[in-house]
mmCIF file of N, CA and C in Angstrom:
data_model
loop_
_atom_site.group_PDB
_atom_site.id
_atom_site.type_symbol
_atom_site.label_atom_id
_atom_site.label_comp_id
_atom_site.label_asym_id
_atom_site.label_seq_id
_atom_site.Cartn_x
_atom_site.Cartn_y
_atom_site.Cartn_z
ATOM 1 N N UNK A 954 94.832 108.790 115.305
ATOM 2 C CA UNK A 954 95.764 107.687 115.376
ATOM 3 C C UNK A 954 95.067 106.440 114.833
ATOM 4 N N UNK A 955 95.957 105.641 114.267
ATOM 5 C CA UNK A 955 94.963 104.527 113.472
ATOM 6 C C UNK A 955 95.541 103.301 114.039
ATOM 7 N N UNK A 956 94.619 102.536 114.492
ATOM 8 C CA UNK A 956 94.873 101.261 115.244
ATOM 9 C C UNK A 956 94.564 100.226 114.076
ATOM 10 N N UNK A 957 95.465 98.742 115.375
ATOM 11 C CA UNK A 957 95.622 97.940 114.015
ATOM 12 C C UNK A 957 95.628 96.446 114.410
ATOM 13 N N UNK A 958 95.297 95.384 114.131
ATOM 14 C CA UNK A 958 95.452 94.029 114.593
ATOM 15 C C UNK A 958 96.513 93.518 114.311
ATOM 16 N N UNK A 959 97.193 93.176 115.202
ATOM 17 C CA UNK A 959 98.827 92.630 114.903
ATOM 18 C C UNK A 959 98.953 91.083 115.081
ATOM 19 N N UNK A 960 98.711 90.151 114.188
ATOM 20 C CA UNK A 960 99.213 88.761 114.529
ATOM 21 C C UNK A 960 100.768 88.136 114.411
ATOM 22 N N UNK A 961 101.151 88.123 115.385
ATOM 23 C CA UNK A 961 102.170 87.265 115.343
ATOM 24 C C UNK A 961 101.980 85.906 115.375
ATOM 25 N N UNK A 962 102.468 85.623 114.034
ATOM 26 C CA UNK A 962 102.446 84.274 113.610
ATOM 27 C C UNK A 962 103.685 83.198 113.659
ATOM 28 N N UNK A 963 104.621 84.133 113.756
ATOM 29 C CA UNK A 963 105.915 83.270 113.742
ATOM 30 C C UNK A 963 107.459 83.935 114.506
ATOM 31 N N UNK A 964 108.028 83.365 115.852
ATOM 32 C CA UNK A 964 109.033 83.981 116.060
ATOM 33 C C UNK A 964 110.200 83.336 115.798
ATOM 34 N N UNK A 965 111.217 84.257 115.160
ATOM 35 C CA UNK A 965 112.189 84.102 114.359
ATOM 36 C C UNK A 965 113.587 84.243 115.264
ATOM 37 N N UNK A 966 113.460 85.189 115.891
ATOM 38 C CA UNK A 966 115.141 85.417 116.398
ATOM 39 C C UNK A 966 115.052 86.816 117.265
ATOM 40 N N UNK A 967 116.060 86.817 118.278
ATOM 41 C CA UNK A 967 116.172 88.085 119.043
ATOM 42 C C UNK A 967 117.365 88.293 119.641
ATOM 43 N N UNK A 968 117.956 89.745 119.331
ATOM 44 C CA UNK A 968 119.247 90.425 119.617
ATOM 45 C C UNK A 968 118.911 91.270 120.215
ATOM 46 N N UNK A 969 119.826 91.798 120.638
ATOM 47 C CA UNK A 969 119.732 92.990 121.310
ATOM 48 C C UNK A 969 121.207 93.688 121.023
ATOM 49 N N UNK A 970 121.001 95.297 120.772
ATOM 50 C CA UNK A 970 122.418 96.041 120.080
ATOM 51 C C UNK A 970 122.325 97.600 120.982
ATOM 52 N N UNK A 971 122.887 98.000 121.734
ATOM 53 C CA UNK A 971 123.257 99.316 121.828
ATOM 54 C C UNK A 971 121.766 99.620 122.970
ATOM 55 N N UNK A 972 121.728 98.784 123.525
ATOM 56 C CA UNK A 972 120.338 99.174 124.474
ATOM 57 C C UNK A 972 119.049 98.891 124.248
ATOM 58 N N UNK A 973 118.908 98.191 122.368
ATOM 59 C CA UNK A 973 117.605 97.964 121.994
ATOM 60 C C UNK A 973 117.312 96.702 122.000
ATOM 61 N N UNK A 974 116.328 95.847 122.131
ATOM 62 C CA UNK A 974 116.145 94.331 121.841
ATOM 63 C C UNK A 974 115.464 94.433 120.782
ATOM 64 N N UNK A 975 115.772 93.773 119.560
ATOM 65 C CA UNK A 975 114.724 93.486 118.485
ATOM 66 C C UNK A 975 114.453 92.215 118.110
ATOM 67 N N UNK A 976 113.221 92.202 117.895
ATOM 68 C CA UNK A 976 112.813 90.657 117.732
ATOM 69 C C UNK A 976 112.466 90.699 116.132
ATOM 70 N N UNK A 977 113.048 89.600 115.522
ATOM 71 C CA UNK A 977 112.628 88.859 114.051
ATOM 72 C C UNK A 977 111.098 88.080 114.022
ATOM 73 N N UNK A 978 109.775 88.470 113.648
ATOM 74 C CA UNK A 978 108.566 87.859 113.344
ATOM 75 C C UNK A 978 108.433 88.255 112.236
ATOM 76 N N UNK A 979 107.243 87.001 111.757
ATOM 77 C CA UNK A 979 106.206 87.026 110.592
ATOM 78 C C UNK A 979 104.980 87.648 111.000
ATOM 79 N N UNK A 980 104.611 88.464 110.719
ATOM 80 C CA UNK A 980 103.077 89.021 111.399
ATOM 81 C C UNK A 980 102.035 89.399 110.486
ATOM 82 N N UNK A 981 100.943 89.309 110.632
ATOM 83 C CA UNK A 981 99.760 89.842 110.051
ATOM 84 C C UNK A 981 99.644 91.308 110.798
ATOM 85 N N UNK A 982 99.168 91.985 109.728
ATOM 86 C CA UNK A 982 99.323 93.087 110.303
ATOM 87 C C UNK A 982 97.698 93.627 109.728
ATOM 88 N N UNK A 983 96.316 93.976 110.127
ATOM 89 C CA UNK A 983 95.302 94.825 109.437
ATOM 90 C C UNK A 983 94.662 95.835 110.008
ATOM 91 N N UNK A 984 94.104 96.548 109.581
ATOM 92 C CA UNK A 984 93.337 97.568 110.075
ATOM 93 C C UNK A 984 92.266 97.441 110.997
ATOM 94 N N UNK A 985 92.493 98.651 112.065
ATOM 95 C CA UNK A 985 91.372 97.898 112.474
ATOM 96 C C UNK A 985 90.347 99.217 113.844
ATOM 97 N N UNK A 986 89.077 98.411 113.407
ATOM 98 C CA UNK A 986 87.898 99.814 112.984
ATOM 99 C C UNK A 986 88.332 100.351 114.645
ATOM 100 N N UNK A 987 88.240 102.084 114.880
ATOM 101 C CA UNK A 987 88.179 102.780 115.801
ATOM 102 C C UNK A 987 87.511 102.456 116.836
ATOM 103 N N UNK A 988 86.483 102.649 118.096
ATOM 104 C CA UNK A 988 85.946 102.270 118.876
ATOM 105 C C UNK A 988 85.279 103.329 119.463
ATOM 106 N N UNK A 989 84.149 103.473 119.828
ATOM 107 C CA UNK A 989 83.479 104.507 120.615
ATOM 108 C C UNK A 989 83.960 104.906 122.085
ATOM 109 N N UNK A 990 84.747 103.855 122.912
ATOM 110 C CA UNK A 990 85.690 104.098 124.194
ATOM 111 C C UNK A 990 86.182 104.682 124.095
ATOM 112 N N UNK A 991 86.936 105.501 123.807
ATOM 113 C CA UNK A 991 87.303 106.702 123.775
ATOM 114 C C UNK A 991 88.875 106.508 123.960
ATOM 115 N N UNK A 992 88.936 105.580 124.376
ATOM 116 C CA UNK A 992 91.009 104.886 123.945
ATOM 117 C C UNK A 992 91.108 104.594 122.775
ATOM 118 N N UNK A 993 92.270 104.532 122.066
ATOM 119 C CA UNK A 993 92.364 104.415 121.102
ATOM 120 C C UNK A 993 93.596 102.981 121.245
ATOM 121 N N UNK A 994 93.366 102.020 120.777
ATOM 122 C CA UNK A 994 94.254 100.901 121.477
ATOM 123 C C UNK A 994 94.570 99.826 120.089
ATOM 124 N N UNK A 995 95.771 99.656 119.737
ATOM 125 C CA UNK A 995 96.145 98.290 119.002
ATOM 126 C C UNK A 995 96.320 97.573 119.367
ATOM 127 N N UNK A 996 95.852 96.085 118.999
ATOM 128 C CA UNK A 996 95.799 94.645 119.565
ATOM 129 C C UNK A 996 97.030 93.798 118.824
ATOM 130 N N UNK A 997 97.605 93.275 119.981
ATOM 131 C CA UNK A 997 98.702 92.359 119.606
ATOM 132 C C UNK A 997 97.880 90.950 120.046
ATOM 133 N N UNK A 998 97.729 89.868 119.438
ATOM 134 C CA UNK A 998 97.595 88.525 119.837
ATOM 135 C C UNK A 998 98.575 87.962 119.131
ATOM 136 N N UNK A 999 98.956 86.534 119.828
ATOM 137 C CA UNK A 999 99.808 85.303 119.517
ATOM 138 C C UNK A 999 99.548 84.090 120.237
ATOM 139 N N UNK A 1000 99.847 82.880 119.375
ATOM 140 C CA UNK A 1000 99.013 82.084 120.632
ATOM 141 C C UNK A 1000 100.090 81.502 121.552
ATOM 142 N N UNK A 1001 99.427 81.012 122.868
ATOM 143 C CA UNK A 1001 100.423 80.752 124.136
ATOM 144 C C UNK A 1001 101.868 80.341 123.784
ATOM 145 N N UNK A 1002 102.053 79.527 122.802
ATOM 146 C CA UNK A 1002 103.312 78.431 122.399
ATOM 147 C C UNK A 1002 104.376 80.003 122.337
ATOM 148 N N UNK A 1003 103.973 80.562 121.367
ATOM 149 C CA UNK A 1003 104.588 81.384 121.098
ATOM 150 C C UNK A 1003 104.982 82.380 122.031
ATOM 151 N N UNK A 1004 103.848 82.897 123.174
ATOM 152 C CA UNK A 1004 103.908 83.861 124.540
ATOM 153 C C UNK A 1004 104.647 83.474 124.688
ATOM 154 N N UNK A 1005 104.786 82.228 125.419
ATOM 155 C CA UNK A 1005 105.899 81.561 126.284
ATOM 156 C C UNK A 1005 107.269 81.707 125.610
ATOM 157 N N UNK A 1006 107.466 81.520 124.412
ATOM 158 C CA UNK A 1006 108.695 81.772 123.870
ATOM 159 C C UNK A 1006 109.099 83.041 123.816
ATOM 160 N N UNK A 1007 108.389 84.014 123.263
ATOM 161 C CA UNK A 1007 108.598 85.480 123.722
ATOM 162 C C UNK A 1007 109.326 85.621 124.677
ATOM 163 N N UNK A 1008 109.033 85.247 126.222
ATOM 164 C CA UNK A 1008 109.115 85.241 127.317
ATOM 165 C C UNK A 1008 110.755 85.131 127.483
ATOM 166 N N UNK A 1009 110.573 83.491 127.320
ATOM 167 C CA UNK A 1009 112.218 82.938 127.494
ATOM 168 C C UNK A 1009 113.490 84.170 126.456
ATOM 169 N N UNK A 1010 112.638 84.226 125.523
ATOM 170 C CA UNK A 1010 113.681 84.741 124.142
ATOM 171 C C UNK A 1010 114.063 86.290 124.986
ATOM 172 N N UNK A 1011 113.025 87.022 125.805
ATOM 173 C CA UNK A 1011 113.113 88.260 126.252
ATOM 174 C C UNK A 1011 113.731 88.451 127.556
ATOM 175 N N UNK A 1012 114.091 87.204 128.423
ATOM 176 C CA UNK A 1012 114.641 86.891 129.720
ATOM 177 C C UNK A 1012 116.405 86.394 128.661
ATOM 178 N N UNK A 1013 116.248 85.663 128.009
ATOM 179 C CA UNK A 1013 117.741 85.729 127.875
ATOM 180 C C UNK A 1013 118.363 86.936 127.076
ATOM 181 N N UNK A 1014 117.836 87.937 126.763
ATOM 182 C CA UNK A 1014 118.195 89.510 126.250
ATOM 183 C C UNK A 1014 118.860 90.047 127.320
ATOM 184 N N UNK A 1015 117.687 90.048 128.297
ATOM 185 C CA UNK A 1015 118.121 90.880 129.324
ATOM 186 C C UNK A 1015 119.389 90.931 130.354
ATOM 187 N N UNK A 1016 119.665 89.233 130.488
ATOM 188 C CA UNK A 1016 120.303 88.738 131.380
ATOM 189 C C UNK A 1016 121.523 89.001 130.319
ATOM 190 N N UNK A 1017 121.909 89.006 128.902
ATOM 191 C CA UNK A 1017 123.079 89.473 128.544
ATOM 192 C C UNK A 1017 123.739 91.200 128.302
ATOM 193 N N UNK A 1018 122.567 91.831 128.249
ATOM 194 C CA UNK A 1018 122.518 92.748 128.671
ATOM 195 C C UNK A 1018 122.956 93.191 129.987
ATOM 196 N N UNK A 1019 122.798 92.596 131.297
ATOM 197 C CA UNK A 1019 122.837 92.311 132.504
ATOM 198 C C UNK A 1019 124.137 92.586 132.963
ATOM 199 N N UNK A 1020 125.055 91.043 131.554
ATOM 200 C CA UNK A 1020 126.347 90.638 131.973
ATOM 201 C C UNK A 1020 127.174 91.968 131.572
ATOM 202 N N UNK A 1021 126.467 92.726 130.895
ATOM 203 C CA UNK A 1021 127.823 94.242 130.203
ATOM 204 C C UNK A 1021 127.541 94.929 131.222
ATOM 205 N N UNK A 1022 126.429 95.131 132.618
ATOM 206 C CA UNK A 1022 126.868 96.095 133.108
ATOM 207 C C UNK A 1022 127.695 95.640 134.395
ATOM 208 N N UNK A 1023 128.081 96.984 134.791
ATOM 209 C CA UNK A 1023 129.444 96.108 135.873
ATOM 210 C C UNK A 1023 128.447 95.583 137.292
ATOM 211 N N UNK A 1024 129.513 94.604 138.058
ATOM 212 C CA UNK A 1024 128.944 94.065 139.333
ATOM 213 C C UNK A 1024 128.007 95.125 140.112
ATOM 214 N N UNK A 1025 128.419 96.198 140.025
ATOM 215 C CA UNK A 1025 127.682 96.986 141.387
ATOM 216 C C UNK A 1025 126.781 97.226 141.124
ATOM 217 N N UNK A 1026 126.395 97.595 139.635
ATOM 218 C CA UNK A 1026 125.554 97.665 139.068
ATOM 219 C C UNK A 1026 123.970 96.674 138.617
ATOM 220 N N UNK A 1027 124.190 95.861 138.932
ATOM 221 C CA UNK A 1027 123.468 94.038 138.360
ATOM 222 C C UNK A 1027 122.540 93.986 139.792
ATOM 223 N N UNK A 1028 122.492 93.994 140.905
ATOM 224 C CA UNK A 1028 122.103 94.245 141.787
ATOM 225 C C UNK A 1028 120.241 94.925 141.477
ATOM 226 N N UNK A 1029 120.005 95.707 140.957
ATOM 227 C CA UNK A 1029 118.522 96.029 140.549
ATOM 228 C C UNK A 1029 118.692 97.505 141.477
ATOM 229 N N UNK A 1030 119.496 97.558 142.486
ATOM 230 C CA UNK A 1030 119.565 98.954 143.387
ATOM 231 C C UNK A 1030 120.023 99.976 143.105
ATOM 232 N N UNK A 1031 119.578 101.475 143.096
ATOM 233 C CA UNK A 1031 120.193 102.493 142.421
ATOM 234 C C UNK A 1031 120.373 103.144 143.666
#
């Protein structure tokens, strides 16, 4: 499996369609060398300004998502 450094540099926009959320970024994307740990792991960084927006952009997905399912449902209880 080939791991990879992912910069997100810029967030653009976020929908959500049919159960999926997708987010619009600019990213750097490079290779990046294996590791003797024995995980095999890709790194996402972005800096805070942007976390935080993630955040909000991924809390108002959900909550419309939220509003399509019915009352009994919205509750978090199965």
């Amino acid at each position: 499996m080939k791991t990879y450094n992912i910069e997100i540099q810029r967030l653009k926009s976020a929908r959500h369609d049919k159960g999926l959320i997708e987010l619009g970024v600019d990213v750097l994307v490079l290779p990046r060398p294996a590791r003797d740990e024995g995980a095999v792991v890709s790194c996402l960084s972005l800096p805070v300004d942007d976390a935080r927006t993630l955040v909000i952009l991924l809390k108002q997905q959900l909550a419309e998502l939220d509003k399509l399912n019915p009352r009994s449902r919205r509750s978090g209880r199965c």
